[in-house]
GROMACS .gro file of C-alpha atoms in nm:
model
  246
    1MET     CA    1  -1.426  -1.268  -1.012
    2LYS     CA    2  -1.356  -1.607  -1.117
    3VAL     CA    3  -1.056  -1.754  -1.222
    4LYS     CA    4  -1.105  -2.115  -1.429
    5ARG     CA    5  -0.869  -2.396  -1.390
    6ALA     CA    6  -0.839  -2.759  -1.355
    7HIS     CA    7  -0.748  -2.747  -1.004
    8LYS     CA    8  -0.605  -2.479  -0.784
    9PRO     CA    9  -0.225  -2.471  -0.729
   10ALA     CA   10  -0.064  -2.578  -0.429
   11PHE     CA   11  -0.066  -2.318  -0.124
   12PRO     CA   12   0.282  -2.191  -0.137
   13THR     CA   13   0.506  -2.150   0.203
   14ASN     CA   14   0.812  -1.944   0.073
   15VAL     CA   15   0.844  -1.588   0.167
   16SER     CA   16   0.942  -1.475  -0.151
   17PHE     CA   17   0.639  -1.648  -0.361
   18PHE     CA   18   0.427  -1.405  -0.421
   19TYR     CA   19   0.694  -1.175  -0.540
   20ASP     CA   20   0.862  -1.403  -0.792
   21THR     CA   21   0.555  -1.512  -0.966
   22LEU     CA   22   0.411  -1.144  -0.983
   23MET     CA   23   0.509  -1.070  -1.322
   24ALA     CA   24   0.387  -1.402  -1.513
   25ASP     CA   25   0.079  -1.354  -1.316
   26ALA     CA   26  -0.015  -0.992  -1.420
   27VAL     CA   27   0.067  -1.095  -1.770
   28GLU     CA   28  -0.168  -1.365  -1.740
   29PHE     CA   29  -0.447  -1.147  -1.572
   30ASN     CA   30  -0.375  -0.872  -1.818
   31GLY     CA   31  -0.382  -1.125  -2.113
   32GLY     CA   32  -0.058  -1.037  -2.275
   33PRO     CA   33   0.233  -0.818  -2.154
   34LEU     CA   34   0.168  -0.506  -1.946
   35LYS     CA   35   0.151  -0.187  -2.169
   36TYR     CA   36   0.435   0.006  -2.049
   37LYS     CA   37   0.811  -0.155  -2.024
   38ASP     CA   38   0.914  -0.047  -1.707
   39ARG     CA   39   0.833   0.148  -1.379
   40ALA     CA   40   0.946   0.511  -1.545
   41ALA     CA   41   0.722   0.477  -1.860
   42ALA     CA   42   0.436   0.406  -1.657
   43GLU     CA   43   0.508   0.678  -1.402
   44THR     CA   44   0.545   0.905  -1.674
   45ALA     CA   45   0.159   0.848  -1.795
   46VAL     CA   46   0.038   0.846  -1.439
   47GLY     CA   47   0.202   1.226  -1.427
   48ASN     CA   48   0.028   1.281  -1.803
   49ARG     CA   49  -0.274   1.168  -1.662
   50TYR     CA   50  -0.279   1.406  -1.315
   51ILE     CA   51  -0.230   1.675  -1.549
   52ARG     CA   52  -0.469   1.646  -1.767
   53MET     CA   53  -0.751   1.563  -1.496
   54HIS     CA   54  -0.588   1.811  -1.264
   55PRO     CA   55  -0.778   1.736  -0.935
   56GLU     CA   56  -0.859   2.012  -0.735
   57THR     CA   57  -1.109   1.855  -0.478
   58GLU     CA   58  -1.068   1.516  -0.269
   59VAL     CA   59  -1.362   1.398  -0.506
   60GLU     CA   60  -1.168   1.463  -0.796
   61LEU     CA   61  -0.878   1.309  -0.638
   62GLU     CA   62  -1.047   0.989  -0.553
   63HIS     CA   63  -1.194   1.001  -0.949
   64PHE     CA   64  -0.841   1.043  -1.082
   65TYR     CA   65  -0.718   0.716  -0.869
   66ASP     CA   66  -0.994   0.470  -0.961
   67ALA     CA   67  -0.975   0.574  -1.360
   68CYS     CA   68  -0.612   0.570  -1.342
   69THR     CA   69  -0.527   0.222  -1.514
   70GLU     CA   70  -0.128   0.305  -1.538
   71TYR     CA   71  -0.141   0.252  -1.172
   72PHE     CA   72  -0.147  -0.103  -1.196
   73ASP     CA   73   0.167  -0.087  -1.421
   74VAL     CA   74   0.338   0.121  -1.160
   75ASN     CA   75   0.207  -0.107  -0.911
   76VAL     CA   76   0.356  -0.443  -1.075
   77HIS     CA   77   0.695  -0.319  -1.177
   78PHE     CA   78   0.745  -0.143  -0.842
   79ASN     CA   79   0.649  -0.485  -0.657
   80ILE     CA   80   0.905  -0.651  -0.846
   81GLN     CA   81   1.182  -0.442  -0.753
   82GLY     CA   82   1.460  -0.589  -0.492
   83GLY     CA   83   1.383  -0.341  -0.292
   84PHE     CA   84   1.029  -0.431  -0.258
   85LYS     CA   85   1.108  -0.760  -0.177
   86GLN     CA   86   1.318  -0.667   0.101
   87ARG     CA   87   1.040  -0.504   0.305
   88ALA     CA   88   0.878  -0.850   0.341
   89GLY     CA   89   1.145  -0.921   0.568
   90LYS     CA   90   1.107  -0.598   0.749
   91LEU     CA   91   0.758  -0.633   0.790
   92LEU     CA   92   0.807  -0.996   0.900
   93LYS     CA   93   1.060  -0.894   1.148
   94ALA     CA   94   0.898  -0.582   1.271
   95PHE     CA   95   0.570  -0.806   1.329
   96LYS     CA   96   0.768  -1.053   1.549
   97GLN     CA   97   0.940  -0.762   1.752
   98PHE     CA   98   0.591  -0.664   1.832
   99ASP     CA   99   0.398  -0.950   1.869
  100VAL     CA  100   0.139  -0.905   1.614
  101LYS     CA  101  -0.105  -1.156   1.466
  102SER     CA  102  -0.387  -0.941   1.347
  103VAL     CA  103  -0.320  -0.666   1.058
  104CYS     CA  104  -0.486  -0.461   0.805
  105GLU     CA  105  -0.354  -0.295   0.496
  106VAL     CA  106  -0.489   0.044   0.367
  107GLY     CA  107  -0.397   0.078   0.033
  108ILE     CA  108  -0.277  -0.195  -0.111
  109GLY     CA  109  -0.157  -0.155  -0.469
  110VAL     CA  110  -0.172  -0.518  -0.604
  111GLY     CA  111  -0.137  -0.655  -0.249
  112THR     CA  112   0.166  -0.865  -0.249
  113HIS     CA  113   0.257  -0.835   0.070
  114SER     CA  114  -0.109  -0.920   0.219
  115LEU     CA  115  -0.079  -1.215   0.043
  116MET     CA  116   0.272  -1.305   0.178
  117LEU     CA  117   0.158  -1.206   0.508
  118ALA     CA  118  -0.175  -1.415   0.489
  119GLN     CA  119   0.054  -1.730   0.337
  120GLN     CA  120   0.270  -1.675   0.679
  121GLY     CA  121  -0.017  -1.727   0.902
  122TYR     CA  122  -0.137  -1.360   0.965
  123ASN     CA  123  -0.471  -1.285   1.035
  124VAL     CA  124  -0.494  -0.991   0.707
  125THR     CA  125  -0.777  -0.791   0.658
  126VAL     CA  126  -0.760  -0.533   0.340
  127THR     CA  127  -0.964  -0.218   0.231
  128ALA     CA  128  -1.118  -0.269  -0.109
  129SER     CA  129  -1.102  -0.035  -0.410
  130LYS     CA  130  -1.204   0.021  -0.741
  131ASP     CA  131  -0.899   0.002  -0.958
  132LYS     CA  132  -0.732  -0.244  -1.202
  133ALA     CA  133  -0.484  -0.313  -0.942
  134PHE     CA  134  -0.781  -0.424  -0.673
  135ASP     CA  135  -0.890  -0.651  -0.938
  136PHE     CA  136  -0.582  -0.819  -1.004
  137PHE     CA  137  -0.523  -0.877  -0.601
  138LEU     CA  138  -0.907  -1.046  -0.617
  139TRP     CA  139  -0.770  -1.272  -0.921
  140ARG     CA  140  -0.465  -1.368  -0.744
  141LEU     CA  141  -0.641  -1.419  -0.380
  142GLU     CA  142  -0.872  -1.672  -0.587
  143LYS     CA  143  -0.628  -1.805  -0.771
  144TYR     CA  144  -0.436  -1.927  -0.481
  145SER     CA  145  -0.700  -1.945  -0.224
  146VAL     CA  146  -0.518  -1.729  -0.025
  147PRO     CA  147  -0.757  -1.637   0.307
  148ILE     CA  148  -0.752  -1.250   0.323
  149ARG     CA  149  -1.086  -1.046   0.456
  150ILE     CA  150  -1.164  -0.762   0.269
  151VAL     CA  151  -1.398  -0.479   0.375
  152GLN     CA  152  -1.536  -0.162   0.234
  153LYS     CA  153  -1.502   0.028   0.544
  154LEU     CA  154  -1.295   0.003   0.852
  155THR     CA  155  -1.445  -0.155   1.171
  156GLY     CA  156  -1.294  -0.314   1.463
  157LYS     CA  157  -0.976  -0.361   1.604
  158PHE     CA  158  -0.620  -0.475   1.459
  159ASP     CA  159  -0.268  -0.551   1.640
  160CYS     CA  160  -0.121  -0.293   1.331
  161VAL     CA  161  -0.254  -0.113   1.038
  162PHE     CA  162  -0.013  -0.051   0.784
  163PHE     CA  163  -0.009   0.179   0.512
  164LEU     CA  164   0.315   0.181   0.256
  165ASP     CA  165   0.401   0.486   0.019
  166VAL     CA  166   0.020   0.574   0.079
  167ILE     CA  167   0.016   0.874   0.273
  168GLU     CA  168   0.176   1.136   0.075
  169HIS     CA  169  -0.115   1.063  -0.172
  170VAL     CA  170  -0.420   1.117   0.073
  171TRP     CA  171  -0.616   1.452   0.042
  172ASP     CA  172  -0.514   1.534   0.423
  173PRO     CA  173  -0.260   1.312   0.594
  174LEU     CA  174  -0.420   1.413   0.935
  175GLU     CA  175  -0.741   1.328   0.877
  176PHE     CA  176  -0.623   1.018   0.727
  177ILE     CA  177  -0.427   0.934   1.059
  178ASP     CA  178  -0.677   1.003   1.263
  179ALA     CA  179  -0.898   0.774   1.088
  180MET     CA  180  -0.612   0.473   1.115
  181ALA     CA  181  -0.582   0.552   1.463
  182MET     CA  182  -0.931   0.401   1.562
  183HIS     CA  183  -0.856   0.071   1.467
  184SER     CA  184  -0.521   0.018   1.605
  185ASN     CA  185  -0.282   0.106   1.889
  186MET     CA  186   0.023   0.052   1.638
  187LEU     CA  187   0.086   0.187   1.274
  188LEU     CA  188   0.364   0.110   1.055
  189PHE     CA  189   0.415   0.343   0.752
  190THR     CA  190   0.680   0.426   0.487
  191GLN     CA  191   0.668   0.754   0.275
  192ALA     CA  192   0.830   0.838  -0.031
  193PHE     CA  193   1.031   1.141  -0.037
  194GLY     CA  194   0.906   1.463  -0.232
  195TRP     CA  195   0.596   1.553  -0.037
  196HIS     CA  196   0.394   1.832  -0.216
  197ASP     CA  197   0.574   2.103  -0.365
  198PRO     CA  198   0.362   2.380  -0.502
  199GLU     CA  199   0.660   2.455  -0.790
  200HIS     CA  200   0.627   2.036  -0.872
  201PRO     CA  201   0.310   1.871  -0.817
  202GLU     CA  202   0.435   1.559  -0.969
  203TYR     CA  203   0.756   1.389  -0.820
  204GLY     CA  204   0.906   1.114  -1.082
  205GLY     CA  205   0.545   1.075  -1.204
  206TYR     CA  206   0.378   1.070  -0.900
  207PRO     CA  207   0.125   1.303  -0.811
  208TYR     CA  208   0.157   1.436  -0.436
  209HIS     CA  209  -0.093   1.622  -0.274
  210SER     CA  210  -0.009   1.691   0.068
  211ASP     CA  211   0.044   2.039   0.186
  212PHE     CA  212   0.170   1.856   0.523
  213SER     CA  213   0.512   1.832   0.618
  214PHE     CA  214   0.648   1.491   0.767
  215HIS     CA  215   0.740   1.677   1.071
  216LYS     CA  216   0.377   1.780   1.105
  217VAL     CA  217   0.283   1.402   1.040
  218GLN     CA  218   0.475   1.329   1.330
  219MET     CA  219   0.406   1.562   1.566
  220HIS     CA  220   0.022   1.501   1.518
  221LEU     CA  221   0.113   1.157   1.586
  222HIS     CA  222   0.265   1.243   1.925
  223SER     CA  223  -0.054   1.429   1.985
  224LEU     CA  224  -0.231   1.139   1.955
  225GLY     CA  225  -0.017   0.952   2.229
  226TYR     CA  226   0.187   0.780   1.965
  227HIS     CA  227   0.567   0.741   2.003
  228LYS     CA  228   0.774   0.616   1.721
  229GLN     CA  229   0.978   0.272   1.780
  230LYS     CA  230   1.337   0.186   1.739
  231LEU     CA  231   1.325  -0.148   1.502
  232GLN     CA  232   1.613  -0.418   1.502
  233MET     CA  233   1.690  -0.328   1.126
  234ALA     CA  234   1.870  -0.124   0.896
  235PHE     CA  235   1.676   0.147   0.709
  236PRO     CA  236   1.370   0.031   0.910
  237PRO     CA  237   1.004   0.149   0.808
  238HIS     CA  238   0.812   0.390   1.054
  239VAL     CA  239   0.644   0.210   1.374
  240TYR     CA  240   0.465   0.461   1.600
  241ARG     CA  241   0.283   0.239   1.884
  242ARG     CA  242   0.081   0.388   2.196
  243GLU     CA  243  -0.074   0.254   2.539
  244ALA     CA  244  -0.349   0.045   2.477
  245THR     CA  245  -0.681   0.230   2.410
  246ALA     CA  246  -1.075   0.166   2.476
   0.00000   0.00000   0.00000
């Protein structure tokens, strides 16, 4: 995807840059205002699509997310909220505390955190997806000439693999964790509250698919040798580390 410009903008240095410019960039990329005026309206549209498509297999679930253009609006509105921007500082503090240099983000949404981390000098890898949000990420990547590695399938090792508000959306969280554990001895993640409830397949418009409680996820991490780390901040993300493995 090419971005035609007379010149590329100067590489920004302030941590908040990619958050502060997100909406203006989204409107430019979109060719006009977003379809949904706020996060709540976009989330409702996601929930309605989920009800219509009603995915019952892992393949159907992947197709739902690939087809769900409404998630672009959800991600943009969510990323410009103050709480989301605060995550930038928490990521930087956590990575500094554990001397992290190379990171991989899985399930990037519109990729704001990865853009910020690469801007701040981290060696960043992301996994590719096929949705509009990822196309927007590629657009910004080229617009600002940010050095980020994009892979179709994870290979190699990283100081940290992180996934924010992703695990509650995957078909099998334990298999997902097993896959992430192959690539790092440090996993950092957040999860939205509202894990799967058979009586309420959507929570606030978001479909959740996991029948596993967060306690089962924690126990599985412990079985893999990971231990929860104490972070020097209020309301920290979950960080689990284990001794180095081959």
